[in-house]
Tab-separated table of C-alpha atoms in Angstrom:
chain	number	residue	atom	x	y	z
A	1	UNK	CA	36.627	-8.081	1.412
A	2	UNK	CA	35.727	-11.601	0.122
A	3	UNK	CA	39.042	-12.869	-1.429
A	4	UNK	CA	42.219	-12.795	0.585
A	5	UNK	CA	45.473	-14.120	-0.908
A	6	UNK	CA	48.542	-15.130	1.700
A	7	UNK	CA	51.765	-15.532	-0.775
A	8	UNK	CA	54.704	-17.227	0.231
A	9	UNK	CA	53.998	-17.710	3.257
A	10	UNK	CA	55.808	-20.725	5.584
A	11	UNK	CA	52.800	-22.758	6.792
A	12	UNK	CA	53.645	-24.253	10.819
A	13	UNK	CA	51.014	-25.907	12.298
A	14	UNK	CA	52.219	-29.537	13.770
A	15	UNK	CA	49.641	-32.585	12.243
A	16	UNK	CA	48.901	-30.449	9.479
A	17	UNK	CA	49.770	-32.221	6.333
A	18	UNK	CA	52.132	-29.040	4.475
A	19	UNK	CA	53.204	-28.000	8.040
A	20	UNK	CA	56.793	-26.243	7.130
A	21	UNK	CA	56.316	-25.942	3.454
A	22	UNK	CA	56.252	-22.968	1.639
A	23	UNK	CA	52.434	-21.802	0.504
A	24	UNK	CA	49.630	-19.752	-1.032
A	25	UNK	CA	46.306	-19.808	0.550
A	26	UNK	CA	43.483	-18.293	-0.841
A	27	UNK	CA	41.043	-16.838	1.340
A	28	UNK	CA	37.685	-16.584	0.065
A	29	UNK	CA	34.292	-15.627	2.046
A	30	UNK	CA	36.165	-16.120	5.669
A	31	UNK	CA	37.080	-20.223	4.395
A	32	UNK	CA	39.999	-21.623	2.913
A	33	UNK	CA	39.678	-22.074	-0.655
A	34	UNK	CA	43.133	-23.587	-1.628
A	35	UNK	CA	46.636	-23.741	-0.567
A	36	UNK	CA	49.299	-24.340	-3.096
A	37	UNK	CA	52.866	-24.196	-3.746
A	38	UNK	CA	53.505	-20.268	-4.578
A	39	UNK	CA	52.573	-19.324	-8.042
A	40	UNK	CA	51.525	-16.065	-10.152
A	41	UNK	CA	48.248	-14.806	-9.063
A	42	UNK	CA	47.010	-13.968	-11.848
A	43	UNK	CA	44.446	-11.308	-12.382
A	44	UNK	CA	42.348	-12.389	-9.755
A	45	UNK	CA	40.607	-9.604	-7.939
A	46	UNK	CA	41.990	-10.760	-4.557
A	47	UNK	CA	43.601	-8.429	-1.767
A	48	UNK	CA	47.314	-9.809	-2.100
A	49	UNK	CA	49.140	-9.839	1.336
A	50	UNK	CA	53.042	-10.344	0.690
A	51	UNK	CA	54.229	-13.543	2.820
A	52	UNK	CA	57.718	-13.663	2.091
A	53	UNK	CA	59.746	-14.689	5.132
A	54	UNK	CA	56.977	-14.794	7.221
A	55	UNK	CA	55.339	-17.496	9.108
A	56	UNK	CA	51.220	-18.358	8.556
A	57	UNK	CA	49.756	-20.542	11.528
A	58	UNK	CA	46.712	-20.724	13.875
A	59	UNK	CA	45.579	-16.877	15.229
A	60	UNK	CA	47.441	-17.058	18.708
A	61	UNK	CA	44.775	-17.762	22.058
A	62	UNK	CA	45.988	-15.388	25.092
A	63	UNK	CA	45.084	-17.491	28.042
A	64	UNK	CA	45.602	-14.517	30.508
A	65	UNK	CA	44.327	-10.522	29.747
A	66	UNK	CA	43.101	-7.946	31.668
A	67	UNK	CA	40.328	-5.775	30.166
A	68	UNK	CA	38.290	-3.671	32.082
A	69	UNK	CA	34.421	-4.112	31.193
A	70	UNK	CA	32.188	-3.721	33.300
A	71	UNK	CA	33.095	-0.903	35.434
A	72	UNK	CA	37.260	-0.124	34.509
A	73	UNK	CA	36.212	1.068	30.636
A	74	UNK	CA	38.581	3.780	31.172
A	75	UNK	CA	41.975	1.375	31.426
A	76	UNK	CA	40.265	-1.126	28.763
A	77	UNK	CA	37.103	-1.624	27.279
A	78	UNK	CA	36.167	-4.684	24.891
A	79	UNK	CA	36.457	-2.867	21.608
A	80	UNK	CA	40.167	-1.795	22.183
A	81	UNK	CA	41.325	-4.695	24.183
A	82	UNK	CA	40.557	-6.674	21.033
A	83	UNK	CA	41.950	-4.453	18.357
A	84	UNK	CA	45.545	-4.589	20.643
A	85	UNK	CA	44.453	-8.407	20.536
A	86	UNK	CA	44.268	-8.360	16.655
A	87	UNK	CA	47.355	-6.193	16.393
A	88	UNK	CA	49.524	-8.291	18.597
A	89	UNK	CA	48.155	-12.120	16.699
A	90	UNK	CA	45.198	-13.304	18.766
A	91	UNK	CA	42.262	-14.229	17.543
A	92	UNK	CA	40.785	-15.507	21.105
A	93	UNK	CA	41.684	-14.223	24.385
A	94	UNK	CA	40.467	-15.344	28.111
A	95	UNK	CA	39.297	-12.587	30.160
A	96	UNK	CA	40.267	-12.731	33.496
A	97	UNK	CA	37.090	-11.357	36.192
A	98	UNK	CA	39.557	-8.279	37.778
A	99	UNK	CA	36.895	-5.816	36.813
A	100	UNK	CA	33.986	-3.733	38.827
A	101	UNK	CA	31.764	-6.001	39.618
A	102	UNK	CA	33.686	-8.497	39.112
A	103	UNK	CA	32.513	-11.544	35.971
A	104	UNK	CA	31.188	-13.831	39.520
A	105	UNK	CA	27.379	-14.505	38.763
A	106	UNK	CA	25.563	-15.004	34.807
A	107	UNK	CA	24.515	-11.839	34.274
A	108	UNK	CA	28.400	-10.065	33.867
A	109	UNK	CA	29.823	-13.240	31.856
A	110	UNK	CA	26.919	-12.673	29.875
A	111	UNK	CA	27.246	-9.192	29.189
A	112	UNK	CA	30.972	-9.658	27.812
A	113	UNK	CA	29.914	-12.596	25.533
A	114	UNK	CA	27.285	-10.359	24.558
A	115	UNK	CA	29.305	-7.158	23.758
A	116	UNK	CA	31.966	-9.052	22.251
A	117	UNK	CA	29.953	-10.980	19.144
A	118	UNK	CA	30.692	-9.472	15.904
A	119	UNK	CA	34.355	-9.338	16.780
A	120	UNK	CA	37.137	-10.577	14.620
A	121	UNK	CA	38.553	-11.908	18.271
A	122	UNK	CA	36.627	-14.343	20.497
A	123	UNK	CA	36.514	-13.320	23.783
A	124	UNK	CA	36.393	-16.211	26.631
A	125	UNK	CA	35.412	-14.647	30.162
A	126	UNK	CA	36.950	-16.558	33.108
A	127	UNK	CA	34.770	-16.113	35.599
A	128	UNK	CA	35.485	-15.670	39.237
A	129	UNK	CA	35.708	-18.688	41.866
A	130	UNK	CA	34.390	-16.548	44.701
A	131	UNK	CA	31.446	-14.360	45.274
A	132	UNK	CA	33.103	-10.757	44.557
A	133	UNK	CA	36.818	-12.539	44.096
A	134	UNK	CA	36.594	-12.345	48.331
A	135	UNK	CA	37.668	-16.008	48.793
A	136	UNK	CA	34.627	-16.594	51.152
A	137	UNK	CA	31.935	-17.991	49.268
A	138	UNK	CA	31.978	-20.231	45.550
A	139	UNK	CA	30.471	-18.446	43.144
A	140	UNK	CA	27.768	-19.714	40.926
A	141	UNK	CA	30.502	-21.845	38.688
A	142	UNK	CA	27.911	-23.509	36.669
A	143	UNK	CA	25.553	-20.707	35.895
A	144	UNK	CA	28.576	-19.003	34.575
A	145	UNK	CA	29.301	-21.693	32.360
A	146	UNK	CA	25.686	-21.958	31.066
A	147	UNK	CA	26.165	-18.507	29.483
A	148	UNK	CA	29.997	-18.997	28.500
A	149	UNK	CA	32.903	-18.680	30.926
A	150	UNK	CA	35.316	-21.251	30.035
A	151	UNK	CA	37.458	-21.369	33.540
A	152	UNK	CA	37.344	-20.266	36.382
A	153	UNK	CA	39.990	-18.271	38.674
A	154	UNK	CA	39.737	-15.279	41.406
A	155	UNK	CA	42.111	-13.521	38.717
A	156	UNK	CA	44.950	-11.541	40.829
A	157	UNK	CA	43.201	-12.131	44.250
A	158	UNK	CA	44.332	-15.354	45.134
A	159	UNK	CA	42.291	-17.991	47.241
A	160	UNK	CA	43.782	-18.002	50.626
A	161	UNK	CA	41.183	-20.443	51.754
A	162	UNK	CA	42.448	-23.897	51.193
A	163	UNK	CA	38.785	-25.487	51.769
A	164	UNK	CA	37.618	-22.733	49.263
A	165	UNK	CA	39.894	-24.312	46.675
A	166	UNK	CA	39.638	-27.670	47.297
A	167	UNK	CA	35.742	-27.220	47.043
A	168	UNK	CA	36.464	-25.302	43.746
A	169	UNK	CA	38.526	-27.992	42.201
A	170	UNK	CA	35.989	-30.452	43.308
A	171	UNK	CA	33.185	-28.678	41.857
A	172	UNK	CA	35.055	-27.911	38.693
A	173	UNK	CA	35.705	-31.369	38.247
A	174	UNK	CA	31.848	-32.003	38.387
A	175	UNK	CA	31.249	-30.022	35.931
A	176	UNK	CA	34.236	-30.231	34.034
A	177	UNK	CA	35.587	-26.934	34.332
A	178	UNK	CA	39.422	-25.884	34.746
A	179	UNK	CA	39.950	-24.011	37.698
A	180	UNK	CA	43.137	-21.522	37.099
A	181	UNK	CA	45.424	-20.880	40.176
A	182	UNK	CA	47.094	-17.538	40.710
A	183	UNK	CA	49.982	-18.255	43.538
A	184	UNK	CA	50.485	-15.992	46.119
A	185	UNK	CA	50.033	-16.732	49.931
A	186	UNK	CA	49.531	-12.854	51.038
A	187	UNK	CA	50.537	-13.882	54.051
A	188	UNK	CA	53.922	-14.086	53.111
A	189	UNK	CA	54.227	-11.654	50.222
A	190	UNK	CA	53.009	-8.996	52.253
A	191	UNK	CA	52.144	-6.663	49.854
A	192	UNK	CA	55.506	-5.736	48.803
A	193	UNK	CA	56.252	-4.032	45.916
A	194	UNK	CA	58.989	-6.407	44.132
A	195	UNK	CA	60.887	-9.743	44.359
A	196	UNK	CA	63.029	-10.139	47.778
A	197	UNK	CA	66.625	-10.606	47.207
A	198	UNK	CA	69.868	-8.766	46.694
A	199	UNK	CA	68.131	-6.105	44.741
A	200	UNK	CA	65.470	-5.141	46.719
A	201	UNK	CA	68.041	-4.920	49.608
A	202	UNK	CA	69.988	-2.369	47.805
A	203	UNK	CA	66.714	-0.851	46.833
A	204	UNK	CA	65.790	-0.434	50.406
A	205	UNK	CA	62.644	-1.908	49.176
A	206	UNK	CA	60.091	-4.587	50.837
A	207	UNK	CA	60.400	-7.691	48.361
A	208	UNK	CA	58.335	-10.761	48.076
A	209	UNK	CA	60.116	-14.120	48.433
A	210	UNK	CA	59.876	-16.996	45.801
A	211	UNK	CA	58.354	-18.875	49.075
A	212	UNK	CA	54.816	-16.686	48.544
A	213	UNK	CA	54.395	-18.911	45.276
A	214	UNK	CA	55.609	-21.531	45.883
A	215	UNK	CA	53.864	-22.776	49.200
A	216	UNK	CA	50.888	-21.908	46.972
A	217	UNK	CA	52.340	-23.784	44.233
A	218	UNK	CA	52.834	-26.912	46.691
A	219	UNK	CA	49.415	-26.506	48.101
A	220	UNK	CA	47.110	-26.690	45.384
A	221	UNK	CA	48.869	-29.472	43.999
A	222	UNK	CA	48.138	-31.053	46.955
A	223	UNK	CA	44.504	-29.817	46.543
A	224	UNK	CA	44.312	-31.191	42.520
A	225	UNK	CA	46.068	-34.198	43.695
A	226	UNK	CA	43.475	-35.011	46.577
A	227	UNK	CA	40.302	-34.464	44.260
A	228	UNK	CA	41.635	-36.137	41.489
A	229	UNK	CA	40.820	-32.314	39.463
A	230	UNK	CA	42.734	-31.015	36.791
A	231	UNK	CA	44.290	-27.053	37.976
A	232	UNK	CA	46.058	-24.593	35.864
A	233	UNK	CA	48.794	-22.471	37.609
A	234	UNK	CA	48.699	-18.721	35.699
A	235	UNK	CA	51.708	-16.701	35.447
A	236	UNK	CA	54.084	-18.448	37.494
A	237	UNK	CA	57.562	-16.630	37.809
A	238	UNK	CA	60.006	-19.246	39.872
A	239	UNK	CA	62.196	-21.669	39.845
A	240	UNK	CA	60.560	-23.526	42.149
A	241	UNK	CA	57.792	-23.308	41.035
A	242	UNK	CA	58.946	-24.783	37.647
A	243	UNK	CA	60.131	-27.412	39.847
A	244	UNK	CA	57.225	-28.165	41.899
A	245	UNK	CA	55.232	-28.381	38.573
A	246	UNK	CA	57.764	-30.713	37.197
A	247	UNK	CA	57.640	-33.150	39.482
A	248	UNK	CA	53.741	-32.946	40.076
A	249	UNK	CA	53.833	-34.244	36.042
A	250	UNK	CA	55.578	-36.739	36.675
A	251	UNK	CA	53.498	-38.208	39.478
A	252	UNK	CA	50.494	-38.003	37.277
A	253	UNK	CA	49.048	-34.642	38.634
A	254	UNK	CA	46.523	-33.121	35.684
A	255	UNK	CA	48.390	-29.811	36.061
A	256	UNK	CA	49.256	-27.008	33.421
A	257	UNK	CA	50.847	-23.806	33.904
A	258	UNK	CA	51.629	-20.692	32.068
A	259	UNK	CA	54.279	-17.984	32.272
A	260	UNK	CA	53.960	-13.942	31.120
A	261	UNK	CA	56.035	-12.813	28.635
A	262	UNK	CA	58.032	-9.610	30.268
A	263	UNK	CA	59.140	-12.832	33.347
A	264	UNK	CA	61.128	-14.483	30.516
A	265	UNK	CA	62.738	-10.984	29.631
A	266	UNK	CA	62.930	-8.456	32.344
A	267	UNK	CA	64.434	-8.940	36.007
A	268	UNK	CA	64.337	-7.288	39.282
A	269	UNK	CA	67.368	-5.340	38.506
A	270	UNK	CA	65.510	-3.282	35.610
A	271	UNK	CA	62.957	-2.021	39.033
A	272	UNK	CA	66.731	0.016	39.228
A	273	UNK	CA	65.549	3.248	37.948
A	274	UNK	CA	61.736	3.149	39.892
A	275	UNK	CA	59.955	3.198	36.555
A	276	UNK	CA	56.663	2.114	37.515
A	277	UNK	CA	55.935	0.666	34.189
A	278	UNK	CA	58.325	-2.686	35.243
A	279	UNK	CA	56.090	-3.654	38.714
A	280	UNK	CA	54.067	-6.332	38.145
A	281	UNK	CA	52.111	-8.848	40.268
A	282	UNK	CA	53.881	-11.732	40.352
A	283	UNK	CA	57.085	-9.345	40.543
A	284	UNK	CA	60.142	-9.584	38.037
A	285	UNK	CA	62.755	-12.261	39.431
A	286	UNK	CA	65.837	-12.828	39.382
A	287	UNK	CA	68.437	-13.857	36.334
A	288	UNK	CA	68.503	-17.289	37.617
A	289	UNK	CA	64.516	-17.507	37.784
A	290	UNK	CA	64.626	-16.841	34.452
A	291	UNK	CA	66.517	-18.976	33.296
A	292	UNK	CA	64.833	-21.742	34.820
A	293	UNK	CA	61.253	-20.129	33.120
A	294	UNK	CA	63.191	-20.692	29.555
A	295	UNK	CA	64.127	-24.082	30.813
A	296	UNK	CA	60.782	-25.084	31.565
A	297	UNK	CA	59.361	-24.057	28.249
A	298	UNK	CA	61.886	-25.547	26.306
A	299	UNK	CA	61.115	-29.113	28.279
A	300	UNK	CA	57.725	-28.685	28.430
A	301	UNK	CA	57.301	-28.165	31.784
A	302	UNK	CA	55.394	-24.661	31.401
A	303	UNK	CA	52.975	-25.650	28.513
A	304	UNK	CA	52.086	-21.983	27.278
A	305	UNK	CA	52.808	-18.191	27.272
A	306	UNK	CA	50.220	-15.499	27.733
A	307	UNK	CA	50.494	-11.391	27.705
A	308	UNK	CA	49.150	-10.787	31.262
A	309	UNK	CA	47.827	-7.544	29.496
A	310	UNK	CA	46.895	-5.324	32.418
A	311	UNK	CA	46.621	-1.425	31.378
A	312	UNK	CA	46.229	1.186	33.940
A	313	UNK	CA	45.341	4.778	33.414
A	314	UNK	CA	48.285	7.197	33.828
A	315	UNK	CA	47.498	8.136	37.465
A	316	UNK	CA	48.262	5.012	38.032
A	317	UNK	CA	51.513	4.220	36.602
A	318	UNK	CA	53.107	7.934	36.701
A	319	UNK	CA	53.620	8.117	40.534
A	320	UNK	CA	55.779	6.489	42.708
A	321	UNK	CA	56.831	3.155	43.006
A	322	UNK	CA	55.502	2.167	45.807
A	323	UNK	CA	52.016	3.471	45.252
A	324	UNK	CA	51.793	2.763	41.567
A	325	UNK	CA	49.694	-0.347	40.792
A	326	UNK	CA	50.839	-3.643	39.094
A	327	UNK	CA	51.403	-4.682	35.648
A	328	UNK	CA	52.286	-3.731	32.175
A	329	UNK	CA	50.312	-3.985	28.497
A	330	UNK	CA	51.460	-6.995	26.957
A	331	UNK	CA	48.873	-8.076	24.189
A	332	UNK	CA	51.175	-6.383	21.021
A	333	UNK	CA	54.334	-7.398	22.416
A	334	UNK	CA	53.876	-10.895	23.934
A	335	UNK	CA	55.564	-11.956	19.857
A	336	UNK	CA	58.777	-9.291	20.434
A	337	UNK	CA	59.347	-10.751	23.955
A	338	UNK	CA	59.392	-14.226	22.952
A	339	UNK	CA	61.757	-13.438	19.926
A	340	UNK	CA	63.995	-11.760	22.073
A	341	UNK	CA	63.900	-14.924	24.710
A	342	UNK	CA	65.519	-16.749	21.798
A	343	UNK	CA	62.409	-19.326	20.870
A	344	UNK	CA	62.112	-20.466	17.773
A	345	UNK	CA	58.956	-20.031	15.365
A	346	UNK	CA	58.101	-23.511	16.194
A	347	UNK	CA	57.936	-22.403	19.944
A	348	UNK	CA	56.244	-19.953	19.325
A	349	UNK	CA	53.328	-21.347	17.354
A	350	UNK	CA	53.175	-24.659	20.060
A	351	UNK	CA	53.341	-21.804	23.154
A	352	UNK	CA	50.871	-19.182	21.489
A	353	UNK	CA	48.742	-21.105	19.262
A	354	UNK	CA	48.331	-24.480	19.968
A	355	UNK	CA	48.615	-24.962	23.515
A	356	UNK	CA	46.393	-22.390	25.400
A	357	UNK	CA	43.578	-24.242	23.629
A	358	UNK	CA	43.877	-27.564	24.546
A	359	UNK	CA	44.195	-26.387	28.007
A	360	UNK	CA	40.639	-24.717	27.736
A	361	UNK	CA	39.787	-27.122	25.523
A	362	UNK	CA	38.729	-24.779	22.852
A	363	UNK	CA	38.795	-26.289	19.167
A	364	UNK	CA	41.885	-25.981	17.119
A	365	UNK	CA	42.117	-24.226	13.853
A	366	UNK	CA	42.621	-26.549	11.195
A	367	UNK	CA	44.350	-24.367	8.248
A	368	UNK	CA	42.455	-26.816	5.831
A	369	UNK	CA	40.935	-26.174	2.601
A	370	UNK	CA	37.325	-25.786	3.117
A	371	UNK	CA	37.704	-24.835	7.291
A	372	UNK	CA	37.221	-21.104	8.411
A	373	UNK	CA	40.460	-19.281	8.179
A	374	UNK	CA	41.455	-18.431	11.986
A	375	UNK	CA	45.188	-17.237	11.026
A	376	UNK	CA	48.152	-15.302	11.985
A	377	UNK	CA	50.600	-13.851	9.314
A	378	UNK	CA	53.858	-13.004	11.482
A	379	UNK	CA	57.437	-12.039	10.800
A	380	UNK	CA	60.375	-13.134	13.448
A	381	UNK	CA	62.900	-10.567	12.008
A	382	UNK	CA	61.143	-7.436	11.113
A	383	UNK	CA	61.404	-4.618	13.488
A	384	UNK	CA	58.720	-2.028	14.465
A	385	UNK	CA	58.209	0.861	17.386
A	386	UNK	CA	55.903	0.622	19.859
A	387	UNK	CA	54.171	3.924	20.428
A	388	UNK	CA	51.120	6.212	19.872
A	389	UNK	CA	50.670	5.457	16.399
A	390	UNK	CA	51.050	1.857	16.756
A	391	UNK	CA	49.463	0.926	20.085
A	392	UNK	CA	46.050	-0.004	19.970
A	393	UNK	CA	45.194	-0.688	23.694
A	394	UNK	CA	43.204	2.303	25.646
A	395	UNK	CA	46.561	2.398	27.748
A	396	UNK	CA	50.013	3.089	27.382
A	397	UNK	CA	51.724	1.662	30.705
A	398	UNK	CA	54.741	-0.537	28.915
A	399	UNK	CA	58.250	-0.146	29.759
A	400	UNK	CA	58.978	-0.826	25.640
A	401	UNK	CA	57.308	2.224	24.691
A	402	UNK	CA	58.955	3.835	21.986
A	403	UNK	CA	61.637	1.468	21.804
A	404	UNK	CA	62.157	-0.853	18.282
A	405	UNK	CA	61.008	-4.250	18.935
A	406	UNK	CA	61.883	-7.288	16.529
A	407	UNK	CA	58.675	-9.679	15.696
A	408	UNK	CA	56.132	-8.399	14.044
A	409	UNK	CA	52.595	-9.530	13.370
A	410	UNK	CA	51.780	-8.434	9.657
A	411	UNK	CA	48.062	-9.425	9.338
A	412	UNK	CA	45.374	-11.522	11.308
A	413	UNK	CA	42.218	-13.409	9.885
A	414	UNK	CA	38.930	-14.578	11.835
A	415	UNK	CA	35.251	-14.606	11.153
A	416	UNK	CA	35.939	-13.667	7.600
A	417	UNK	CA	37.252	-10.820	8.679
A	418	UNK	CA	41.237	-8.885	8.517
A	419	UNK	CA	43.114	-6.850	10.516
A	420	UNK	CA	46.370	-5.977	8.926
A	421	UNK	CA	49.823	-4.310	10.511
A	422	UNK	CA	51.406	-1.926	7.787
């Protein structure tokens, strides 16, 4: 398909020159041929997609997903963890290394870059900051980024060791590579299976306090702050945590931080009814953690939103609580989520689009005439079900499952190629 036509669309994209202004933008051989006010096509031959109320901006960047090549194909492989990419907005996702072996030495970062050209999604592997995510030994950071991970993080394992991670920041640094934090001190979380508090009491359940994350929280900003490094802080889920992170930013600390879309929505009271498809790793807080999560993003505190995608087979998720494992889908339904949170399109475009690549430092789409279209087409307001028809992941754990979400991605462009939501 060489000529695309976007009509009517409302361009956001902050610095660019018609950013809120109603336009056309002609699409031709993957580039951006023009972009007008709206007008009559014509009798162009051009594939026409209707724009009308929707929003046009940069293809979102997932800074956290779970797929499971090498060795976990059956939750995820690399062709369907990018067509849920594509269906849910992204044009570039980071991989995190939770897979068998793990992405810790050149050969498995390799081998994802490898089976992932072609793809109308660009796939980032974050490689792993220990030798087989143990916390033990530093991986081979550099090698790693010779072949193409762009960060580095022991994905859900995280490093206990706090010589390990100071040695990772420092070597990071050297190199100029982000290390990406996922807080939990074990030794206080226990291994429980949701948040502790007044639910999990009534539960009769084994929770894990705020204080797991946040001591981690406090200690690898101590770390970043000793070794002068920059550190990311994935999927953070407290209010102290928002806190701690506030006031590292304010001394001057090169920290970011992220939060996953179902923490802004869902609490530990929806773990109610044991439906395995609401436990996640870090677990769903309380009302007033969320609240402090919105509060964050809205200040800028937490700098970006990502999916956490994680599918499981259903032996994994269709058993009891207790033994079921952690985490949800989230790549199609990160957009719904946020909607629902109440943030704006603006938001959404700084939190999805913008953001997640200058923390990686990846090059932002331009949306000018003569650049390569990387683009999302989305809709705030129009509804759609989530189900077998319109999931495109390999898995189906998601508590929204057949329910009608509002926020809708209509149509995706990269590498001159589309992937369209009807």
């Amino acid at each position: 398909m060489n000529s695309i036509l976007i009509s009517s669309a409302k361009l956001l994209l902050p610095q660019h020159p018609q950013d809120g202004e109603i336009v056309d933008i002609l699409i031709e051989n993957g580039k951006i041929s023009n972009i007008t006010a709206p007008s009559d096509p014509g009798g162009e031959m051009v594939h026409i997609i209707d724009g009308s109320g929707c929003i046009v901006s940069a293809g979102f960047f997932d800074l956290h997903a779970n797929f499971g090549e090498p060795g976990l194909e059956t939750k995820e492989d690399i062709v369907t963890g990018t067509s849920a990419a594509a269906a849910g907005g992204y044009t570039g996702v980071a991989i995190f290394p939770n897979t068998n072996p793990p992405l810790h030495s050149r050969s498995e970062v390799a081998l994802v870059v490898n089976a992932a050209k072609g793809n109308i999604v660009d796939v980032h592997p974050v490689g792993a900051v220990s030798k087989n995510r143990e916390g033990k030994e530093l991986a081979e950071m550099y090698d790693m980024q010779s072949v193409g991970a762009v960060a580095f993080s022991d994905g859900n394992h995280a490093v206990q060791q706090a010589g390990l991670m100071s040695r990772a920041l420092l070597y990071g640094k050297g190199i100029g590579a982000l290390v990406i934090s996922f807080a939990e001190d074990e030794s206080v979380a226990g291994g429980n299976q949701m948040n502790e508090g007044e639910m999990s009491t009534f539960l009769g359940m084994k929770g894990k306090p705020n204080l797991a994350e946040s001591l981690m929280v406090s200690r690898d900003l101590f770390l970043a702050d000793y070794n002068e490094s920059p550190i990311h802080f994935t999927c953070i889920s407290t209010a102290e945590s928002v806190e701690l992170i506030q006031k590292a930013k304010e001394r001057g600390v090169a920290v970011t931080c992220d939060v996953a879309a179902h923490n802004l929505i869902f609490s530990d009271e929806d773990v109610q009814g044991f439906d395995s498809n609401y436990k996640t790793n870090p677990p769903l807080r309380t009302k007033k953690d969320i609240a402090a999560l919105v509060e964050g993003l809205k200040d800028g505190t937490i700098d970006a939103v990502v999916s956490q995608h994680t599918p499981h087979e259903i032996e994994f998720k269709n058993v009891e609580f207790q033994i079921a494992k952690a985490g949800m889908i989230g790549l199609q339904t990160t957009l719904p989520l946020m909607v629902k949170a109440g943030f704006g399109a603006e938001e959404i475009v700084e939190k999805l689009s913008v953001a997640p690549r200058l923390i990686l430092g990846q090059r932002m789409p331009s949306l000018l005439e003569g650049s390569d279209a990387n683009l999302v087409l989305f809709s705030m307001t129009e509804k759609w079900i989530l189900d077998g028809k319109s999931n495109k992941s390999k898995s189906a754990n998601s508590p929204l499952w057949s329910q009608e979400l509002t926020g809708k991605v209509k149509a995706v462009i990269h590498h001159g190629l589309l992937v369209e939501n009807k």
